Amino acid sequence: MDWQPHITVATVIEDQGRFLLVEEMAEGRAVFNQPAGHLDADESLSEAALRETLEETGWEVELTAVIGIYLYTAPSNGVTYQRVCFAGRALRQRADSPLDEGIIGPRWLTRDELASQPERWRSELVLRCIDDYLQGELFPLKLIRPRS
């Protein structure tokens, strides 16, 4: 059996108690997720996180910390994802930036607004990453070593 985990990145961006989320279509329904996506070839994890956030929300952000590294197997398809989740802060929205296909748009929600809609989560990692961020155990960006 040829098994390979999928390496993904995500960002948790907070501004005054609201979190930048992506409303997107997945399996025929509108769901919420962090700005997230797959690592591309010849790209660092940090570069991927910045790129995915811009492509999915139109927001330029600055990464400030690492929240955690998560292993998740999707019950819908059995695919295993390794997610590296970053914390960051919003810098500016680029209204001219086209969003990826399937993206409905960026949404700013409080933790409680998100928690009240579990049927709309892309996965359980959406709330878990925010809760881990809110607990405050963040790791320095230097935890992620640059490519050599």
Short mmCIF file of N, CA and C in Angstrom, two decimals:
data_model
loop_
_atom_site.label_atom_id
_atom_site.label_comp_id
_atom_site.label_asym_id
_atom_site.label_seq_id
_atom_site.Cartn_x
_atom_site.Cartn_y
_atom_site.Cartn_z
N MET A 1 0.84 -1.19 0.00
CA MET A 1 0.00 0.00 0.00
C MET A 1 0.88 1.24 0.00
N ASP A 2 0.59 2.17 -0.90
CA ASP A 2 1.36 3.41 -1.00
C ASP A 2 0.65 4.49 -0.20
N TRP A 3 1.17 4.78 0.99
CA TRP A 3 0.54 5.76 1.87
C TRP A 3 1.43 6.98 1.98
N GLN A 4 0.87 8.15 1.79
CA GLN A 4 1.62 9.38 1.95
C GLN A 4 0.75 10.42 2.64
N PRO A 5 1.28 11.03 3.69
CA PRO A 5 0.52 12.12 4.30
C PRO A 5 0.59 13.36 3.39
N HIS A 6 -0.41 14.18 3.47
CA HIS A 6 -0.46 15.44 2.74
C HIS A 6 -0.01 16.55 3.70
N ILE A 7 0.98 17.32 3.30
CA ILE A 7 1.48 18.40 4.16
C ILE A 7 0.71 19.66 3.84
N THR A 8 0.08 20.22 4.87
CA THR A 8 -0.71 21.43 4.70
C THR A 8 -0.29 22.49 5.72
N VAL A 9 -0.67 23.71 5.44
CA VAL A 9 -0.43 24.84 6.35
C VAL A 9 -1.76 25.53 6.59
N ALA A 10 -1.83 26.25 7.69
CA ALA A 10 -3.03 27.04 8.01
C ALA A 10 -2.59 28.24 8.84
N THR A 11 -3.42 29.28 8.83
CA THR A 11 -3.13 30.46 9.66
C THR A 11 -4.34 30.80 10.52
N VAL A 12 -4.05 31.20 11.75
CA VAL A 12 -5.06 31.75 12.65
C VAL A 12 -4.74 33.23 12.78
N ILE A 13 -5.62 34.05 12.26
CA ILE A 13 -5.44 35.50 12.26
C ILE A 13 -6.56 36.10 13.11
N GLU A 14 -6.18 36.76 14.21
CA GLU A 14 -7.17 37.37 15.10
C GLU A 14 -7.08 38.89 15.00
N ASP A 15 -8.22 39.52 15.02
CA ASP A 15 -8.29 40.98 15.09
C ASP A 15 -9.48 41.35 15.97
N GLN A 16 -9.19 41.87 17.15
CA GLN A 16 -10.20 42.33 18.09
C GLN A 16 -11.25 41.24 18.39
N GLY A 17 -10.77 40.03 18.65
CA GLY A 17 -11.66 38.95 19.04
C GLY A 17 -12.35 38.22 17.91
N ARG A 18 -12.07 38.63 16.68
CA ARG A 18 -12.64 37.95 15.51
C ARG A 18 -11.50 37.25 14.77
N PHE A 19 -11.85 36.13 14.14
CA PHE A 19 -10.86 35.33 13.44
C PHE A 19 -11.16 35.31 11.95
N LEU A 20 -10.09 35.44 11.17
CA LEU A 20 -10.22 35.41 9.71
C LEU A 20 -10.41 33.96 9.27
N LEU A 21 -11.56 33.69 8.70
CA LEU A 21 -11.89 32.36 8.20
C LEU A 21 -12.20 32.44 6.71
N VAL A 22 -12.21 31.28 6.10
CA VAL A 22 -12.57 31.17 4.69
C VAL A 22 -13.89 30.42 4.62
N GLU A 23 -14.86 31.01 3.93
CA GLU A 23 -16.07 30.26 3.62
C GLU A 23 -15.85 29.70 2.22
N GLU A 24 -15.94 28.38 2.11
CA GLU A 24 -15.62 27.71 0.85
C GLU A 24 -16.57 26.54 0.61
N MET A 25 -16.61 26.10 -0.62
CA MET A 25 -17.40 24.94 -0.98
C MET A 25 -16.54 23.69 -0.85
N ALA A 26 -17.06 22.70 -0.14
CA ALA A 26 -16.37 21.42 0.01
C ALA A 26 -17.42 20.33 0.01
N GLU A 27 -17.28 19.40 -0.91
CA GLU A 27 -18.22 18.28 -1.01
C GLU A 27 -19.66 18.76 -1.12
N GLY A 28 -19.85 19.83 -1.90
CA GLY A 28 -21.18 20.32 -2.18
C GLY A 28 -21.83 21.17 -1.10
N ARG A 29 -21.08 21.58 -0.08
CA ARG A 29 -21.67 22.41 0.97
C ARG A 29 -20.70 23.53 1.36
N ALA A 30 -21.26 24.62 1.86
CA ALA A 30 -20.46 25.76 2.29
C ALA A 30 -19.94 25.50 3.71
N VAL A 31 -18.62 25.57 3.87
CA VAL A 31 -17.99 25.30 5.16
C VAL A 31 -17.00 26.41 5.52
N PHE A 32 -16.63 26.44 6.80
CA PHE A 32 -15.61 27.36 7.28
C PHE A 32 -14.30 26.61 7.52
N ASN A 33 -13.21 27.28 7.21
CA ASN A 33 -11.88 26.75 7.46
C ASN A 33 -10.96 27.93 7.74
N GLN A 34 -9.81 27.65 8.35
CA GLN A 34 -8.78 28.66 8.37
C GLN A 34 -8.29 28.82 6.93
N PRO A 35 -7.66 29.94 6.62
CA PRO A 35 -6.94 29.98 5.35
C PRO A 35 -5.91 28.85 5.41
N ALA A 36 -5.99 27.94 4.46
CA ALA A 36 -5.17 26.73 4.54
C ALA A 36 -5.01 26.11 3.17
N GLY A 37 -3.98 25.30 3.04
CA GLY A 37 -3.78 24.60 1.79
C GLY A 37 -2.51 23.78 1.81
N HIS A 38 -2.22 23.19 0.68
CA HIS A 38 -1.08 22.28 0.55
C HIS A 38 0.23 23.03 0.31
N LEU A 39 1.28 22.44 0.79
CA LEU A 39 2.64 22.91 0.54
C LEU A 39 2.99 22.60 -0.91
N ASP A 40 3.47 23.60 -1.64
CA ASP A 40 3.90 23.40 -3.01
C ASP A 40 5.39 23.05 -3.05
N ALA A 41 5.82 22.48 -4.16
CA ALA A 41 7.24 22.16 -4.35
C ALA A 41 8.06 23.45 -4.29
N ASP A 42 9.25 23.35 -3.73
CA ASP A 42 10.19 24.47 -3.65
C ASP A 42 9.64 25.66 -2.87
N GLU A 43 8.86 25.38 -1.85
CA GLU A 43 8.24 26.42 -1.04
C GLU A 43 8.48 26.08 0.43
N SER A 44 8.76 27.08 1.24
CA SER A 44 8.88 26.83 2.67
C SER A 44 7.48 26.81 3.28
N LEU A 45 7.38 26.27 4.49
CA LEU A 45 6.09 26.25 5.18
C LEU A 45 5.56 27.66 5.40
N SER A 46 6.43 28.58 5.77
CA SER A 46 6.00 29.97 5.99
C SER A 46 5.52 30.61 4.69
N GLU A 47 6.25 30.37 3.61
CA GLU A 47 5.84 30.91 2.31
C GLU A 47 4.47 30.35 1.91
N ALA A 48 4.27 29.07 2.15
CA ALA A 48 2.98 28.45 1.81
C ALA A 48 1.85 29.08 2.61
N ALA A 49 2.08 29.32 3.90
CA ALA A 49 1.04 29.90 4.75
C ALA A 49 0.68 31.31 4.27
N LEU A 50 1.67 32.11 3.93
CA LEU A 50 1.41 33.47 3.44
C LEU A 50 0.67 33.42 2.10
N ARG A 51 1.11 32.55 1.20
CA ARG A 51 0.48 32.43 -0.11
C ARG A 51 -0.97 31.97 0.00
N GLU A 52 -1.21 30.91 0.78
CA GLU A 52 -2.57 30.38 0.91
C GLU A 52 -3.51 31.42 1.53
N THR A 53 -3.03 32.16 2.52
CA THR A 53 -3.87 33.17 3.15
C THR A 53 -4.27 34.24 2.15
N LEU A 54 -3.31 34.69 1.34
CA LEU A 54 -3.63 35.70 0.33
C LEU A 54 -4.56 35.13 -0.74
N GLU A 55 -4.29 33.92 -1.23
CA GLU A 55 -5.11 33.33 -2.29
C GLU A 55 -6.54 33.05 -1.85
N GLU A 56 -6.73 32.75 -0.57
CA GLU A 56 -8.06 32.37 -0.10
C GLU A 56 -8.85 33.51 0.53
N THR A 57 -8.16 34.57 0.97
CA THR A 57 -8.87 35.65 1.66
C THR A 57 -8.62 37.04 1.07
N GLY A 58 -7.56 37.20 0.30
CA GLY A 58 -7.18 38.53 -0.18
C GLY A 58 -6.43 39.34 0.87
N TRP A 59 -6.09 38.73 2.00
CA TRP A 59 -5.39 39.44 3.07
C TRP A 59 -3.90 39.12 3.06
N GLU A 60 -3.09 40.18 3.15
CA GLU A 60 -1.67 40.01 3.44
C GLU A 60 -1.53 39.96 4.95
N VAL A 61 -0.75 39.00 5.44
CA VAL A 61 -0.59 38.83 6.87
C VAL A 61 0.90 38.70 7.21
N GLU A 62 1.19 38.88 8.48
CA GLU A 62 2.52 38.65 9.02
C GLU A 62 2.41 37.47 9.98
N LEU A 63 3.25 36.47 9.79
CA LEU A 63 3.27 35.33 10.71
C LEU A 63 3.99 35.73 11.98
N THR A 64 3.45 35.33 13.14
CA THR A 64 4.03 35.73 14.42
C THR A 64 4.48 34.56 15.28
N ALA A 65 3.91 33.38 15.05
CA ALA A 65 4.23 32.23 15.90
C ALA A 65 3.73 30.95 15.23
N VAL A 66 4.18 29.83 15.78
CA VAL A 66 3.65 28.52 15.40
C VAL A 66 2.69 28.09 16.50
N ILE A 67 1.50 27.71 16.13
CA ILE A 67 0.51 27.23 17.11
C ILE A 67 0.72 25.75 17.38
N GLY A 68 0.89 24.97 16.33
CA GLY A 68 1.07 23.54 16.53
C GLY A 68 1.19 22.80 15.22
N ILE A 69 1.52 21.53 15.34
CA ILE A 69 1.61 20.61 14.22
C ILE A 69 0.61 19.50 14.50
N TYR A 70 -0.31 19.28 13.59
CA TYR A 70 -1.44 18.40 13.81
C TYR A 70 -1.44 17.28 12.78
N LEU A 71 -1.80 16.10 13.21
CA LEU A 71 -2.00 14.97 12.31
C LEU A 71 -3.49 14.65 12.32
N TYR A 72 -4.10 14.63 11.14
CA TYR A 72 -5.54 14.47 11.03
C TYR A 72 -5.86 13.55 9.86
N THR A 73 -6.68 12.55 10.10
CA THR A 73 -7.16 11.68 9.03
C THR A 73 -8.63 12.00 8.79
N ALA A 74 -8.92 12.44 7.58
CA ALA A 74 -10.29 12.84 7.22
C ALA A 74 -11.18 11.61 7.14
N PRO A 75 -12.28 11.60 7.91
CA PRO A 75 -13.17 10.45 7.86
C PRO A 75 -13.86 10.28 6.51
N SER A 76 -13.99 11.37 5.76
CA SER A 76 -14.70 11.31 4.48
C SER A 76 -13.94 10.53 3.41
N ASN A 77 -12.58 10.61 3.46
CA ASN A 77 -11.82 9.95 2.40
C ASN A 77 -10.62 9.15 2.89
N GLY A 78 -10.36 9.17 4.20
CA GLY A 78 -9.25 8.41 4.75
C GLY A 78 -7.88 9.00 4.50
N VAL A 79 -7.82 10.21 3.93
CA VAL A 79 -6.54 10.86 3.66
C VAL A 79 -6.00 11.45 4.96
N THR A 80 -4.70 11.27 5.19
CA THR A 80 -4.05 11.82 6.38
C THR A 80 -3.34 13.12 6.01
N TYR A 81 -3.59 14.14 6.81
CA TYR A 81 -2.99 15.46 6.61
C TYR A 81 -2.11 15.79 7.80
N GLN A 82 -0.93 16.35 7.53
CA GLN A 82 -0.11 16.93 8.58
C GLN A 82 -0.22 18.44 8.39
N ARG A 83 -0.83 19.09 9.37
CA ARG A 83 -1.08 20.53 9.28
C ARG A 83 -0.12 21.26 10.21
N VAL A 84 0.57 22.25 9.66
CA VAL A 84 1.38 23.16 10.45
C VAL A 84 0.59 24.45 10.53
N CYS A 85 0.20 24.82 11.73
CA CYS A 85 -0.67 25.98 11.91
C CYS A 85 0.11 27.14 12.52
N PHE A 86 0.02 28.28 11.86
CA PHE A 86 0.70 29.50 12.27
C PHE A 86 -0.29 30.50 12.84
N ALA A 87 0.19 31.33 13.75
CA ALA A 87 -0.55 32.52 14.19
C ALA A 87 0.00 33.70 13.40
N GLY A 88 -0.84 34.69 13.22
CA GLY A 88 -0.39 35.87 12.50
C GLY A 88 -1.30 37.05 12.75
N ARG A 89 -0.93 38.15 12.13
CA ARG A 89 -1.76 39.35 12.24
C ARG A 89 -2.00 39.90 10.85
N ALA A 90 -3.19 40.46 10.67
CA ALA A 90 -3.58 41.03 9.38
C ALA A 90 -2.82 42.33 9.14
N LEU A 91 -2.32 42.50 7.93
CA LEU A 91 -1.65 43.74 7.55
C LEU A 91 -2.54 44.61 6.69
N ARG A 92 -3.02 44.03 5.57
CA ARG A 92 -3.91 44.80 4.70
C ARG A 92 -4.64 43.86 3.77
N GLN A 93 -5.84 44.27 3.40
CA GLN A 93 -6.62 43.50 2.45
C GLN A 93 -6.37 44.04 1.05
N ARG A 94 -6.11 43.14 0.13
CA ARG A 94 -5.91 43.51 -1.27
C ARG A 94 -7.19 43.20 -2.03
N ALA A 95 -7.99 44.22 -2.25
CA ALA A 95 -9.29 44.05 -2.91
C ALA A 95 -9.14 43.54 -4.33
N ASP A 96 -7.97 43.77 -4.95
CA ASP A 96 -7.74 43.34 -6.33
C ASP A 96 -7.27 41.90 -6.44
N SER A 97 -7.06 41.24 -5.32
CA SER A 97 -6.52 39.89 -5.32
C SER A 97 -7.62 38.86 -5.60
N PRO A 98 -7.51 38.11 -6.70
CA PRO A 98 -8.53 37.10 -6.99
C PRO A 98 -8.45 35.95 -5.99
N LEU A 99 -9.59 35.39 -5.62
CA LEU A 99 -9.62 34.29 -4.67
C LEU A 99 -9.63 32.97 -5.42
N ASP A 100 -9.11 31.93 -4.76
CA ASP A 100 -9.07 30.59 -5.36
C ASP A 100 -10.47 30.11 -5.73
N GLU A 101 -10.51 29.20 -6.68
CA GLU A 101 -11.77 28.59 -7.10
C GLU A 101 -12.39 27.85 -5.91
N GLY A 102 -13.71 27.98 -5.76
CA GLY A 102 -14.41 27.32 -4.67
C GLY A 102 -14.52 28.16 -3.41
N ILE A 103 -13.83 29.30 -3.38
CA ILE A 103 -13.89 30.19 -2.22
C ILE A 103 -15.08 31.12 -2.37
N ILE A 104 -15.93 31.14 -1.36
CA ILE A 104 -17.06 32.07 -1.34
C ILE A 104 -16.56 33.44 -0.89
N GLY A 105 -15.72 33.46 0.14
CA GLY A 105 -15.13 34.71 0.59
C GLY A 105 -14.59 34.63 1.99
N PRO A 106 -13.83 35.65 2.40
CA PRO A 106 -13.34 35.70 3.77
C PRO A 106 -14.46 36.09 4.72
N ARG A 107 -14.40 35.55 5.93
CA ARG A 107 -15.38 35.86 6.97
C ARG A 107 -14.65 36.07 8.28
N TRP A 108 -15.05 37.08 9.02
CA TRP A 108 -14.49 37.34 10.35
C TRP A 108 -15.53 36.90 11.38
N LEU A 109 -15.22 35.88 12.17
CA LEU A 109 -16.14 35.35 13.17
C LEU A 109 -15.47 35.29 14.53
N THR A 110 -16.26 35.44 15.58
CA THR A 110 -15.73 35.20 16.92
C THR A 110 -15.61 33.69 17.13
N ARG A 111 -14.91 33.31 18.16
CA ARG A 111 -14.79 31.90 18.50
C ARG A 111 -16.17 31.30 18.77
N ASP A 112 -17.01 32.04 19.51
CA ASP A 112 -18.33 31.53 19.85
C ASP A 112 -19.24 31.40 18.63
N GLU A 113 -19.15 32.35 17.70
CA GLU A 113 -19.94 32.24 16.47
C GLU A 113 -19.54 30.98 15.69
N LEU A 114 -18.26 30.72 15.63
CA LEU A 114 -17.79 29.51 14.95
C LEU A 114 -18.20 28.25 15.71
N ALA A 115 -18.02 28.26 17.02
CA ALA A 115 -18.33 27.08 17.84
C ALA A 115 -19.79 26.70 17.76
N SER A 116 -20.66 27.67 17.52
CA SER A 116 -22.11 27.38 17.47
C SER A 116 -22.54 26.74 16.15
N GLN A 117 -21.59 26.55 15.23
CA GLN A 117 -21.93 26.00 13.91
C GLN A 117 -21.03 24.82 13.53
N PRO A 118 -20.94 23.78 14.35
CA PRO A 118 -20.02 22.68 14.04
C PRO A 118 -20.31 21.98 12.71
N GLU A 119 -21.54 22.05 12.26
CA GLU A 119 -21.89 21.43 10.98
C GLU A 119 -21.26 22.18 9.80
N ARG A 120 -20.75 23.37 10.06
CA ARG A 120 -20.13 24.19 9.00
C ARG A 120 -18.61 24.13 9.02
N TRP A 121 -18.01 23.37 9.95
CA TRP A 121 -16.55 23.28 10.00
C TRP A 121 -16.06 22.37 8.89
N ARG A 122 -14.99 22.74 8.24
CA ARG A 122 -14.36 21.87 7.24
C ARG A 122 -13.84 20.61 7.92
N SER A 123 -13.28 20.79 9.12
CA SER A 123 -12.85 19.66 9.95
C SER A 123 -12.82 20.13 11.39
N GLU A 124 -12.64 19.20 12.29
CA GLU A 124 -12.55 19.55 13.71
C GLU A 124 -11.32 20.39 14.02
N LEU A 125 -10.34 20.41 13.13
CA LEU A 125 -9.14 21.22 13.35
C LEU A 125 -9.43 22.71 13.35
N VAL A 126 -10.51 23.12 12.71
CA VAL A 126 -10.82 24.55 12.62
C VAL A 126 -10.96 25.16 14.01
N LEU A 127 -11.80 24.59 14.85
CA LEU A 127 -11.97 25.13 16.20
C LEU A 127 -10.77 24.77 17.09
N ARG A 128 -10.21 23.60 16.90
CA ARG A 128 -9.07 23.19 17.74
C ARG A 128 -7.90 24.14 17.59
N CYS A 129 -7.58 24.56 16.38
CA CYS A 129 -6.47 25.49 16.17
C CYS A 129 -6.74 26.83 16.84
N ILE A 130 -7.97 27.31 16.77
CA ILE A 130 -8.32 28.57 17.44
C ILE A 130 -8.22 28.41 18.94
N ASP A 131 -8.74 27.32 19.47
CA ASP A 131 -8.66 27.09 20.92
C ASP A 131 -7.22 26.96 21.39
N ASP A 132 -6.38 26.28 20.62
CA ASP A 132 -4.97 26.18 20.98
C ASP A 132 -4.31 27.56 20.96
N TYR A 133 -4.64 28.37 19.98
CA TYR A 133 -4.14 29.74 19.92
C TYR A 133 -4.57 30.53 21.16
N LEU A 134 -5.84 30.43 21.51
CA LEU A 134 -6.37 31.18 22.65
C LEU A 134 -5.77 30.73 23.98
N GLN A 135 -5.32 29.48 24.07
CA GLN A 135 -4.67 29.01 25.30
C GLN A 135 -3.28 29.63 25.47
N GLY A 136 -2.75 30.18 24.40
CA GLY A 136 -1.54 30.98 24.51
C GLY A 136 -0.22 30.24 24.48
N GLU A 137 -0.22 28.94 24.30
CA GLU A 137 1.05 28.23 24.20
C GLU A 137 1.49 28.26 22.74
N LEU A 138 2.22 29.32 22.40
CA LEU A 138 2.68 29.53 21.04
C LEU A 138 4.19 29.32 20.98
N PHE A 139 4.67 28.93 19.82
CA PHE A 139 6.07 28.61 19.65
C PHE A 139 6.71 29.59 18.68
N PRO A 140 8.00 29.90 18.88
CA PRO A 140 8.65 30.87 17.99
C PRO A 140 8.72 30.34 16.55
N LEU A 141 8.71 31.27 15.60
CA LEU A 141 8.79 30.91 14.19
C LEU A 141 10.07 30.16 13.87
N LYS A 142 11.13 30.40 14.64
CA LYS A 142 12.40 29.71 14.36
C LYS A 142 12.30 28.20 14.60
N LEU A 143 11.19 27.74 15.19
CA LEU A 143 10.94 26.31 15.31
C LEU A 143 10.94 25.66 13.92
N ILE A 144 10.45 26.38 12.93
CA ILE A 144 10.41 25.90 11.55
C ILE A 144 11.72 26.32 10.88
N ARG A 145 12.55 25.36 10.60
CA ARG A 145 13.85 25.63 10.00
C ARG A 145 13.69 25.90 8.50
N PRO A 146 14.48 26.84 7.97
CA PRO A 146 14.39 27.12 6.54
C PRO A 146 14.92 25.95 5.71
N ARG A 147 14.54 25.94 4.44
CA ARG A 147 15.06 24.93 3.52
C ARG A 147 16.57 25.09 3.41
N SER A 148 17.23 23.99 3.14
CA SER A 148 18.69 24.10 2.93
C SER A 148 19.03 23.91 1.49
#
